[in-house]
Coordinates of N, CA, C and O and ligand atoms in Angstrom, one line a residue:
M120 N 13.7 -4.0 -6.8 CA 14.1 -2.8 -7.3 C 15.2 -2.0 -7.1 O 14.7 -2.1 -5.5
Y121 N 16.3 -2.3 -7.7 CA 17.4 -2.4 -7.4 C 18.1 -0.9 -7.7 O 17.6 -0.3 -9.0
F122 N 18.9 0.3 -7.2 CA 19.4 1.1 -7.7 C 21.2 1.5 -7.4 O 21.2 0.7 -6.0
N123 N 21.9 1.0 -8.2 CA 23.2 1.4 -7.7 C 23.7 2.6 -7.4 O 23.4 3.5 -7.9
V124 N 24.1 3.1 -5.9 CA 24.0 4.4 -5.3 C 25.4 5.1 -5.2 O 25.6 5.8 -4.4
S125 N 26.5 3.8 -5.8 CA 27.8 4.2 -5.1 C 28.3 5.8 -5.6 O 28.8 6.6 -4.8
Q126 N 28.1 6.2 -6.5 CA 28.4 7.9 -7.1 C 27.6 8.7 -6.6 O 28.1 9.6 -6.0
L127 N 26.4 8.3 -6.1 CA 25.5 9.2 -5.6 C 26.4 9.4 -3.6 O 25.9 10.2 -3.4
L128 N 26.3 8.3 -3.5 CA 26.8 8.5 -2.0 C 28.0 9.6 -1.9 O 28.8 9.3 -1.2
K129 N 29.1 9.2 -3.0 CA 30.3 9.9 -3.2 C 30.1 11.2 -3.3 O 31.4 11.9 -3.0
E130 N 29.2 12.3 -3.6 CA 28.8 13.3 -4.0 C 28.3 14.0 -2.6 O 27.5 13.2 -1.7
R131 N 28.2 15.2 -2.4 CA 27.5 16.0 -1.0 C 26.2 15.8 -1.1 O 25.4 16.1 -2.3
S132 N 26.1 16.1 0.3 CA 24.6 16.2 0.8 C 23.7 17.4 0.0 O 24.4 18.4 -0.7
G133 N 22.5 16.9 -0.5 CA 21.9 17.6 -1.1 C 22.0 17.1 -2.9 O 21.1 17.8 -4.2
S134 N 22.7 16.3 -3.3 CA 22.7 15.8 -4.6 C 21.9 15.0 -4.9 O 21.5 14.3 -3.9
T135 N 21.2 15.1 -6.2 CA 20.1 14.8 -6.1 C 20.1 13.6 -7.6 O 21.1 13.6 -8.5
R136 N 19.2 12.7 -8.0 CA 19.0 11.6 -8.8 C 17.7 11.5 -9.1 O 16.9 11.6 -7.9
S137 N 17.4 11.3 -10.4 CA 15.7 11.4 -10.2 C 15.9 9.7 -11.5 O 16.3 10.1 -12.7
Y138 N 14.5 8.7 -11.0 CA 14.8 8.1 -12.2 C 13.0 7.3 -12.7 O 12.4 8.0 -11.9
D139 N 12.9 7.5 -13.8 CA 11.8 6.6 -14.5 C 11.8 5.5 -14.1 O 13.1 4.9 -15.2
V140 N 10.9 4.7 -13.8 CA 11.1 3.1 -13.5 C 9.4 2.6 -14.5 O 8.8 3.0 -14.2
N141 N 10.0 1.5 -15.0 CA 9.4 0.6 -15.5 C 9.7 -1.1 -15.4 O 10.6 -1.4 -16.2
D142 N 9.4 -1.0 -14.2 CA 9.9 -2.0 -13.6 C 8.9 -3.3 -13.4 O 7.6 -3.3 -13.2
F143 N 9.4 -4.4 -12.4 CA 8.8 -5.2 -11.7 C 8.9 -5.2 -10.2 O 10.2 -5.1 -9.8
A144 N 8.2 -6.0 -9.4 CA 8.4 -6.0 -8.2 C 7.2 -6.9 -7.7 O 6.4 -7.2 -7.9
S145 N 7.4 -7.5 -6.3 CA 6.9 -8.8 -5.6 C 6.3 -8.2 -4.4 O 6.5 -6.9 -3.9
L146 N 4.7 -7.7 -4.9 CA 3.9 -6.7 -4.0 C 4.3 -7.5 -2.6 O 3.4 -6.5 -1.5
R147 N 3.7 -8.9 -2.3 CA 3.6 -9.4 -0.9 C 4.8 -10.8 -1.1 O 5.3 -11.0 -2.1
E148 N 4.9 -10.7 0.2 CA 5.8 -11.9 0.2 C 5.1 -12.9 -0.2 O 4.3 -13.9 0.1
G149 N 6.4 -13.7 -1.8 CA 5.7 -14.7 -1.7 C 5.2 -14.2 -3.2 O 4.7 -15.9 -4.0
A150 N 4.8 -13.5 -3.7 CA 3.9 -13.1 -4.6 C 4.6 -12.8 -6.1 O 5.7 -12.5 -6.1
P151 N 4.1 -13.3 -6.7 CA 4.5 -13.1 -8.5 C 4.9 -11.8 -8.7 O 4.5 -10.8 -8.1
M152 N 5.9 -11.2 -9.5 CA 6.5 -10.3 -9.8 C 5.3 -9.3 -11.0 O 4.4 -10.0 -11.6
T153 N 4.9 -8.2 -10.1 CA 3.9 -7.8 -11.0 C 4.5 -6.4 -11.3 O 5.6 -5.8 -11.0
P154 N 4.0 -5.6 -12.7 CA 4.5 -4.3 -13.4 C 4.5 -3.7 -12.5 O 3.3 -3.2 -11.7
I155 N 5.3 -2.0 -12.6 CA 4.8 -0.9 -11.4 C 6.0 -0.1 -12.2 O 6.9 -0.3 -12.8
S156 N 5.5 0.6 -11.8 CA 5.7 2.0 -12.6 C 6.0 3.4 -11.8 O 5.0 3.8 -10.8
G157 N 6.5 4.4 -12.3 CA 6.7 5.6 -11.8 C 7.3 6.3 -11.5 O 8.6 6.2 -12.6
T158 N 8.1 7.3 -10.9 CA 9.1 7.9 -10.5 C 10.2 7.6 -9.2 O 9.4 7.7 -8.3
V159 N 11.3 7.6 -9.3 CA 12.3 7.7 -7.9 C 12.7 9.1 -7.9 O 13.8 8.8 -8.7
K160 N 13.0 9.4 -7.2 CA 13.9 10.2 -6.7 C 14.6 10.6 -5.5 O 14.3 10.0 -4.2
M161 N 15.8 10.2 -5.5 CA 17.1 10.6 -4.4 C 17.7 11.8 -4.3 O 18.2 12.3 -5.1
M162 N 17.9 11.7 -3.2 CA 18.8 12.9 -2.6 C 19.4 12.7 -1.3 O 19.5 11.5 -0.3
R163 N 20.6 12.9 -1.4 CA 22.2 12.8 -0.5 C 21.9 13.3 0.0 O 21.8 14.6 0.3
T164 N 22.0 12.6 2.1 CA 21.6 13.9 3.1 C 22.7 13.1 3.6 O 23.9 12.3 3.7
D165 N 23.1 13.9 5.0 CA 24.2 14.0 5.7 C 24.6 12.1 5.8 O 25.4 11.6 5.8
A166 N 23.4 11.5 6.3 CA 23.7 10.2 6.9 C 23.5 9.2 5.8 O 24.3 8.0 5.6
G167 N 22.7 9.2 4.6 CA 22.1 8.5 3.4 C 21.6 9.0 2.7 O 22.2 10.0 1.8
I168 N 20.7 8.0 2.3 CA 19.8 8.7 0.8 C 18.6 9.0 1.0 O 17.8 7.5 1.9
W169 N 17.8 10.0 0.5 CA 16.7 10.2 0.5 C 15.8 9.2 -0.4 O 16.4 10.2 -1.5
V170 N 14.5 9.0 -0.1 CA 14.6 8.2 -1.6 C 12.7 8.8 -1.5 O 12.0 8.9 0.1
S171 N 12.4 9.7 -2.3 CA 11.1 10.0 -2.4 C 10.2 9.5 -4.0 O 11.0 9.7 -4.9
A172 N 9.3 8.3 -4.0 CA 9.1 7.4 -4.9 C 7.7 7.7 -5.2 O 6.9 7.5 -4.2
Q173 N 7.2 7.7 -6.4 CA 5.0 7.7 -6.9 C 5.5 6.6 -7.6 O 5.7 6.4 -9.0
L174 N 5.1 5.7 -7.4 CA 5.1 4.4 -8.0 C 3.5 3.7 -8.4 O 2.8 3.8 -7.3
E175 N 3.1 3.3 -8.9 CA 1.6 2.9 -9.7 C 1.5 1.3 -9.8 O 3.0 1.1 -10.7
T176 N 0.7 0.7 -9.5 CA 0.4 -0.7 -10.1 C -0.6 -1.3 -10.0 O -1.6 -0.2 -9.6
Y177 N -1.0 -2.5 -10.8 CA -2.6 -3.1 -10.9 C -2.1 -4.5 -9.8 O -0.8 -4.9 -9.9
F178 N -3.3 -4.5 -9.2 CA -2.8 -6.1 -8.6 C -3.8 -6.9 -8.9 O -5.3 -6.6 -8.6
D179 N -3.9 -8.1 -8.8 CA -5.3 -9.3 -9.3 C -5.4 -9.3 -7.7 O -4.8 -9.6 -7.1
C180 N -6.8 -9.2 -7.7 CA -7.9 -9.7 -6.6 C -9.1 -10.0 -7.0 O -9.5 -9.9 -8.2
E181 N -9.9 -10.1 -5.9 CA -11.0 -10.4 -6.1 C -12.4 -9.1 -5.1 O -11.9 -8.6 -4.2
C182 N -13.2 -8.8 -6.2 CA -14.2 -7.8 -5.9 C -14.5 -8.6 -4.9 O -15.5 -9.6 -4.5
S183 N -14.5 -7.4 -3.5 CA -14.7 -8.1 -2.0 C -16.5 -7.9 -1.4 O -17.2 -8.4 -1.1
R184 N -17.2 -7.2 -3.1 CA -18.6 -7.8 -2.9 C -19.8 -9.1 -3.8 O -19.8 -9.9 -3.3
C185 N -18.6 -8.6 -4.9 CA -19.3 -9.6 -6.1 C -18.0 -11.5 -6.9 O -18.5 -11.9 -7.1
V186 N -17.1 -10.8 -5.9 CA -16.2 -11.8 -6.0 C -15.7 -12.4 -7.4 O -15.3 -13.4 -7.7
R187 N -15.9 -11.3 -8.0 CA -15.3 -11.4 -9.7 C -13.8 -10.8 -9.6 O -13.4 -10.0 -8.5
E188 N -12.9 -11.2 -10.7 CA -11.8 -11.5 -10.6 C -11.4 -9.8 -11.0 O -12.3 -9.4 -12.1
M189 N -10.7 -9.1 -10.7 CA -10.6 -7.8 -11.0 C -9.2 -6.9 -10.8 O -8.3 -7.8 -10.0
E190 N -9.2 -6.4 -11.0 CA -7.3 -5.1 -11.0 C -7.7 -4.2 -10.6 O -8.4 -3.1 -10.4
Q191 N -7.0 -3.9 -9.4 CA -7.0 -2.8 -8.3 C -5.6 -2.3 -8.5 O -4.9 -2.7 -8.7
F192 N -6.1 -0.6 -8.9 CA -5.2 0.5 -9.2 C -4.6 0.8 -7.8 O -5.2 0.6 -6.9
V193 N -3.3 0.7 -7.8 CA -2.7 1.1 -6.5 C -1.4 2.0 -6.7 O -0.6 1.7 -7.6
R194 N -1.5 3.1 -6.0 CA -0.1 3.9 -5.9 C -0.1 4.5 -4.6 O -0.6 4.4 -3.8
M195 N 1.1 4.2 -4.8 CA 2.1 4.5 -3.6 C 3.2 5.3 -3.6 O 3.5 5.8 -4.4
E196 N 3.3 6.4 -2.5 CA 4.2 7.4 -2.2 C 4.7 6.9 -0.9 O 4.5 7.3 -0.3
I197 N 6.3 7.1 -1.2 CA 7.0 6.4 -0.6 C 8.0 7.5 -0.1 O 8.6 8.2 -1.0
E198 N 8.3 7.8 1.3 CA 9.2 8.4 1.6 C 10.3 8.1 2.8 O 9.2 7.7 4.0
E199 N 11.3 7.6 2.3 CA 12.1 6.8 3.5 C 13.7 7.5 3.1 O 14.3 7.9 1.9
E200 N 14.6 7.1 4.1 CA 16.0 7.7 4.2 C 16.5 6.5 4.2 O 16.3 5.4 5.5
Y201 N 17.3 5.6 3.3 CA 18.1 4.6 3.2 C 19.5 4.8 4.0 O 20.0 6.5 3.0
L202 N 19.8 4.5 4.9 CA 21.5 4.6 5.3 C 22.4 3.5 4.8 O 22.1 2.4 4.6
P203 N 23.5 4.0 4.3 CA 24.7 3.0 4.1 C 24.9 2.1 5.1 O 25.0 2.6 6.4
E204 N 25.4 0.8 4.7 CA 26.0 -0.3 5.6 C 27.6 0.1 6.1 O 28.1 -0.2 7.3
V205 N 27.7 0.7 4.9 CA 29.3 0.6 5.2 C 29.7 2.1 4.6 O 29.0 2.8 3.4
D206 N 30.8 2.6 4.9 CA 31.1 3.8 4.2 C 32.1 3.4 2.7 O 32.8 2.7 2.6
V207 N 31.7 4.7 1.5 CA 31.7 4.2 0.1 C 32.6 4.7 -0.3 O 33.6 3.7 -0.9
T208 N 33.7 5.3 0.2 CA 35.2 5.6 0.0 C 35.7 4.3 1.1 O 36.9 3.8 0.5
T209 N 36.0 4.4 1.9 CA 37.0 3.5 2.8 C 36.1 1.9 3.1 O 37.0 1.2 3.7
G210 N 35.2 1.6 3.5 CA 34.7 0.1 3.1 C 34.6 -0.2 4.5 O 33.8 -0.9 4.7
A211 N 35.2 1.0 5.3 CA 34.3 0.4 6.7 C 33.1 0.7 7.6 O 32.2 1.4 7.0
R212 N 32.7 -0.6 8.1 CA 31.6 -0.3 8.8 C 30.9 0.7 9.2 O 31.8 1.2 10.1
L213 N 29.5 0.9 9.0 CA 29.0 2.3 9.7 C 28.4 1.6 10.8 O 27.3 0.9 11.0
N214 N 28.1 2.3 11.9 CA 27.2 1.7 13.5 C 26.6 3.5 13.1 O 26.3 4.4 12.9
F215 N 24.9 2.6 13.4 CA 24.1 3.9 13.6 C 22.7 3.7 15.4 O 23.3 2.4 15.3
P216 N 22.7 4.6 15.2 CA 22.3 4.3 17.1 C 20.9 3.2 16.8 O 20.1 3.3 15.8
D217 N 20.7 2.8 17.7 CA 19.7 1.3 17.9 C 18.2 2.2 17.2 O 17.6 1.2 16.5
E218 N 18.1 3.7 17.4 CA 16.6 4.0 17.6 C 16.3 3.7 15.9 O 15.3 4.2 15.1
L219 N 17.7 3.5 15.1 CA 17.5 3.8 13.4 C 17.8 2.3 13.1 O 17.8 1.6 11.5
A220 N 17.3 1.5 13.5 CA 17.4 -0.5 13.3 C 16.3 -0.4 12.6 O 16.4 -1.5 11.6
D221 N 15.3 0.6 12.5 CA 14.3 -0.4 11.8 C 14.0 0.3 10.3 O 13.5 0.5 9.7
N222 N 15.1 1.3 10.3 CA 15.3 2.0 8.6 C 16.1 1.0 8.0 O 16.1 -0.2 8.0
F223 N 15.9 1.2 6.7 CA 16.1 0.3 5.5 C 17.5 0.8 4.9 O 17.8 2.3 5.3
Y224 N 18.5 0.0 4.9 CA 20.2 0.2 4.8 C 20.2 -0.2 3.1 O 19.6 -0.8 2.3
I225 N 21.4 0.2 3.2 CA 22.3 0.5 1.2 C 22.8 -0.9 1.8 O 23.7 -0.6 2.5
D226 N 23.2 -2.0 0.8 CA 24.0 -2.6 1.5 C 25.6 -2.5 0.6 O 25.8 -1.5 0.3
Q227 N 26.7 -3.2 1.3 CA 27.5 -3.4 1.1 C 28.3 -3.1 -0.1 O 29.2 -2.6 -0.7
T228 N 27.7 -3.9 -1.4 CA 27.5 -3.3 -2.4 C 27.3 -2.3 -2.9 O 27.5 -1.8 -4.3
H229 N 26.5 -1.5 -2.6 CA 26.4 0.3 -2.4 C 24.8 0.1 -3.8 O 24.5 0.4 -4.2
M230 N 23.8 -1.7 -3.4 CA 22.7 -1.2 -3.6 C 21.3 -0.9 -3.1 O 21.6 -1.2 -1.6
L231 N 20.8 -0.3 -3.6 CA 19.6 0.2 -2.7 C 18.6 -0.1 -3.4 O 18.2 -0.3 -4.6
D232 N 17.6 -1.6 -2.6 CA 17.3 -2.4 -2.7 C 15.6 -1.7 -2.4 O 15.4 -1.7 -0.8
M233 N 14.8 -1.4 -3.1 CA 13.3 -0.6 -2.8 C 12.3 -1.5 -2.5 O 11.0 -1.6 -2.2
S234 N 12.6 -3.3 -2.8 CA 11.6 -4.1 -2.5 C 10.7 -4.0 -1.3 O 9.7 -4.2 -1.2
E235 N 12.0 -4.3 -0.4 CA 10.7 -3.7 1.1 C 10.2 -2.7 1.3 O 8.7 -3.0 1.7
A236 N 10.2 -1.4 1.3 CA 9.5 -0.6 1.2 C 8.4 -0.5 0.5 O 7.0 -0.3 0.6
I237 N 8.8 -1.4 -0.7 CA 7.9 -1.6 -1.8 C 6.0 -2.2 -1.5 O 5.2 -1.8 -1.3
R238 N 6.9 -3.3 -0.6 CA 6.2 -4.5 0.0 C 5.4 -3.6 1.2 O 4.2 -3.8 1.5
Q239 N 5.8 -2.8 1.8 CA 5.4 -2.8 3.2 C 4.2 -1.3 2.7 O 3.4 -1.0 3.3
Y240 N 4.3 -0.5 1.7 CA 3.2 0.7 1.4 C 2.7 0.3 0.9 O 1.7 0.6 1.1
F241 N 2.8 -1.1 -0.3 CA 1.7 -1.5 -1.1 C 0.6 -2.1 -0.2 O -0.4 -1.9 -0.3
G242 N 1.2 -2.7 1.3 CA 0.4 -3.2 2.5 C -0.4 -1.6 2.9 O -1.8 -2.5 2.9
L243 N -0.1 -0.9 3.3 CA -0.6 0.2 3.3 C -1.6 0.7 2.5 O -2.2 1.5 2.7
S244 N -1.1 0.8 1.3 CA -1.8 1.3 0.1 C -3.8 0.4 -0.3 O -4.2 1.1 -0.8
M245 N -3.4 -1.1 -0.4 CA -3.9 -1.7 -0.9 C -5.3 -1.2 -0.4 O -5.5 -1.6 1.2
P246 N -6.7 -1.4 -0.8 CA -7.7 -1.1 -0.2 C -8.1 -2.3 0.2 O -8.1 -3.2 -0.2
F247 N -9.0 -2.0 2.1 CA -9.4 -3.2 2.8 C -10.3 -4.0 2.3 O -10.4 -4.9 1.9
S248 N -11.2 -3.6 1.1 CA -12.4 -4.6 0.7 C -12.2 -3.4 -0.8 O -13.2 -2.4 -0.8
P249 N -11.3 -4.1 -2.1 CA -11.5 -3.8 -3.4 C -12.8 -4.0 -3.6 O -13.4 -4.9 -3.3
L250 N -13.3 -3.0 -4.6 CA -14.8 -2.7 -5.4 C -14.2 -3.1 -7.4 O -13.3 -2.4 -7.6
C251 N -15.1 -3.9 -7.9 CA -14.8 -3.8 -9.2 C -15.6 -2.6 -9.8 O -15.0 -2.3 -10.5
R252 N -16.4 -2.2 -8.8 CA -16.7 -0.7 -9.4 C -17.6 -0.2 -7.8 O -18.3 -0.8 -7.5
E253 N -17.3 0.6 -7.8 CA -17.9 1.5 -6.9 C -19.6 1.1 -6.6 O -19.8 1.4 -5.6
E254 N -20.6 1.4 -7.7 CA -21.7 0.9 -7.4 C -22.0 -0.6 -7.5 O -23.1 -1.0 -7.7
C255 N -20.9 -1.5 -7.1 CA -21.4 -2.8 -7.4 C -22.1 -3.7 -6.1 O -22.4 -3.2 -5.4
K256 N -23.4 -4.3 -7.0 CA -24.5 -4.4 -6.1 C -24.0 -5.9 -5.4 O -24.8 -6.9 -4.3
G257 N -23.1 -6.7 -5.5 CA -22.6 -8.2 -4.9 C -23.5 -9.4 -5.2 O -24.3 -8.7 -6.1
L258 N -23.2 -10.0 -4.3 CA -24.4 -11.5 -5.0 C -25.6 -11.6 -3.5 O -25.2 -10.9 -2.6
C259 N -26.4 -12.2 -3.8 CA -27.8 -12.3 -3.2 C -27.0 -12.9 -2.1 O -26.8 -14.1 -2.0
L260 N -27.6 -12.6 -0.8 CA -27.2 -13.4 0.3 C -27.9 -15.2 0.4 O -27.5 -16.0 0.8
T261 N -28.8 -15.2 -0.1 CA -29.6 -16.1 0.1 C -29.6 -17.1 -1.0 O -29.0 -18.3 -0.8
C262 N -29.3 -16.8 -2.5 CA -29.2 -17.8 -3.6 C -27.8 -17.3 -4.2 O -27.8 -18.2 -5.4
G263 N -27.5 -16.6 -4.1 CA -25.8 -16.3 -4.4 C -25.9 -15.8 -5.8 O -24.7 -15.2 -6.6
A264 N -26.7 -15.3 -6.5 CA -27.1 -14.6 -7.6 C -26.2 -13.5 -7.6 O -26.2 -13.0 -6.6
D265 N -25.3 -13.4 -9.2 CA -24.8 -12.0 -9.1 C -25.7 -10.8 -9.4 O -26.3 -11.0 -10.5
L266 N -26.0 -9.8 -8.5 CA -27.0 -8.8 -8.5 C -26.6 -7.8 -9.0 O -27.6 -7.0 -10.0
N267 N -25.4 -7.8 -10.1 CA -24.8 -7.1 -11.3 C -25.8 -7.4 -12.6 O -25.9 -6.7 -13.3
D268 N -26.0 -9.1 -12.4 CA -26.5 -9.6 -13.7 C -28.0 -9.5 -14.1 O -28.2 -9.8 -15.0
T269 N -28.5 -10.0 -12.9 CA -30.0 -10.5 -12.3 C -30.5 -10.1 -10.7 O -30.1 -9.5 -10.6
D270 N -31.6 -10.0 -11.3 CA -32.5 -9.2 -10.2 C -33.1 -11.1 -9.5 O -33.8 -11.2 -10.4
C271 N -32.6 -11.2 -8.1 CA -33.6 -12.3 -8.1 C -35.1 -12.2 -7.2 O -34.7 -10.8 -6.9
S272 N -34.9 -12.9 -6.8 CA -36.8 -12.9 -6.6 C -36.6 -13.4 -5.0 O -37.7 -13.2 -3.9
C273 N -35.4 -13.3 -4.1 CA -35.7 -13.5 -2.9 C -35.7 -12.6 -1.8 O -35.8 -11.3 -2.3
D274 N -36.3 -12.9 -1.3 CA -36.4 -11.1 0.1 C -35.5 -11.3 1.1 O -35.2 -12.1 1.7
N275 N -34.4 -10.4 0.8 CA -33.1 -9.7 1.6 C -33.2 -9.2 2.6 O -32.3 -8.9 3.4
V276 N -34.6 -8.4 3.4 CA -35.1 -7.8 4.4 C -34.2 -8.2 5.3 O -34.6 -9.6 5.9
I277 N -33.0 -7.9 6.5 CA -32.5 -8.5 7.5 C -33.9 -8.4 8.5 O -34.0 -7.0 8.9
R278 N -34.1 -9.2 8.9 CA -35.1 -9.2 10.6 C -34.8 -10.0 11.3 O -34.4 -11.6 11.2
D279 N -34.8 -9.9 12.3 CA -34.8 -10.7 13.4 C -35.3 -10.3 14.6 O -36.5 -9.3 14.9
P280 N -36.0 -11.6 14.7 CA -37.5 -11.2 15.9 C -37.3 -10.8 17.0 O -38.4 -10.3 18.3
R281 N -36.0 -10.6 17.4 CA -35.8 -10.1 18.7 C -36.1 -8.5 18.9 O -36.5 -8.0 19.9
W282 N -35.9 -7.9 17.7 CA -35.8 -6.6 17.7 C -37.5 -6.1 17.8 O -37.6 -5.0 18.3
G283 N -38.3 -6.7 17.2 CA -39.8 -6.3 17.4 C -39.9 -6.3 18.9 O -40.7 -4.6 19.0
A284 N -39.7 -7.1 19.8 CA -40.3 -7.2 21.3 C -39.7 -5.5 21.8 O -40.4 -4.9 22.4
L285 N -38.8 -5.4 21.4 CA -38.0 -4.1 21.8 C -38.7 -3.2 21.0 O -38.6 -2.0 21.7
L286 N -38.3 -2.9 19.9 CA -39.0 -2.1 19.4 C -40.7 -1.4 20.2 O -40.6 -0.5 19.9
A287 N -41.4 -2.8 19.9 CA -42.1 -2.0 20.8 C -42.5 -1.3 22.0 O -42.6 -0.6 22.0
F288 N -41.5 -1.8 22.9 CA -41.0 -1.7 24.5 C -40.4 0.2 24.3 O -41.1 0.8 25.4
A289 N -39.6 0.3 23.4 CA -38.8 1.5 23.3 C -39.9 2.8 22.2 O -39.5 3.6 21.9
S290 N -40.8 2.1 21.9 CA -42.0 3.0 21.5 C -41.5 4.6 21.8 O -42.1 4.6 23.0
P291 N -41.3 5.6 20.7 CA -41.1 6.8 21.8 C -42.5 7.2 22.1 O -43.8 7.2 21.6
Q292 N -42.0 8.0 23.2 CA -43.2 8.9 23.9 C -43.2 10.3 23.5 O -42.5 10.6 23.7
E293 N -44.2 11.2 23.6 CA -44.6 12.6 22.9 C -43.9 13.4 24.0 O -44.7 13.0 24.6
P294 N -42.8 13.7 24.0 CA -42.5 14.7 25.5 C -43.8 15.6 25.2 O -44.2 16.4 24.2
N295 N -43.9 15.9 26.6 CA -44.9 17.2 26.9 C -44.6 18.1 27.3 O -43.6 18.0 28.4
Y296 N -44.5 19.3 26.5 CA -43.7 20.8 26.9 C -44.7 21.2 27.5 O -44.2 23.1 27.8
N297 N -46.0 21.1 27.9 CA -46.8 22.0 28.4 C -46.7 22.3 29.9 O -46.5 21.6 30.8
Ligands
LIG137 ZN1 -17.8 -6.5 -7.9
LIG138 ZN1 -31.4 -14.3 -4.3

């Protein structure tokens, strides 16, 4: 997702732009382009351009319980300052202190590319265990039946014989307060 920011870079600090976006982005390294929409606000800062973006997308994945194909809704709120690699009027290369090396940069053609920020924020926003619905019952651990569709007759109470002895040993003694 690219924006030409040469005009904004020439404006004074505090100048803004706002964009409604309906675009495509690759959400992970090597992943196909996925529709992404929302708003992108930009503000000229002393050093560069502050980007505040609210973006939404749907991501194809599998339910972590029943492994059905599903679409996961993901919202990203991006807040990042982008720094120009070159001065927009003189073309001179700009040097920033080492601690800004991890910042995002605006390239020499004054294109602000949000692709990498989108990938990073997507990684942070994507749920670790996507669910096709909150109450998904998942698969039977024994026969693999989808418990959303059917009740199987397996007995899936988890038993570990080692606990039996321990529980007997640790059976609570009534405290005596007399
Ligand atoms: Zn599910
Ligand atoms: Zn079963």
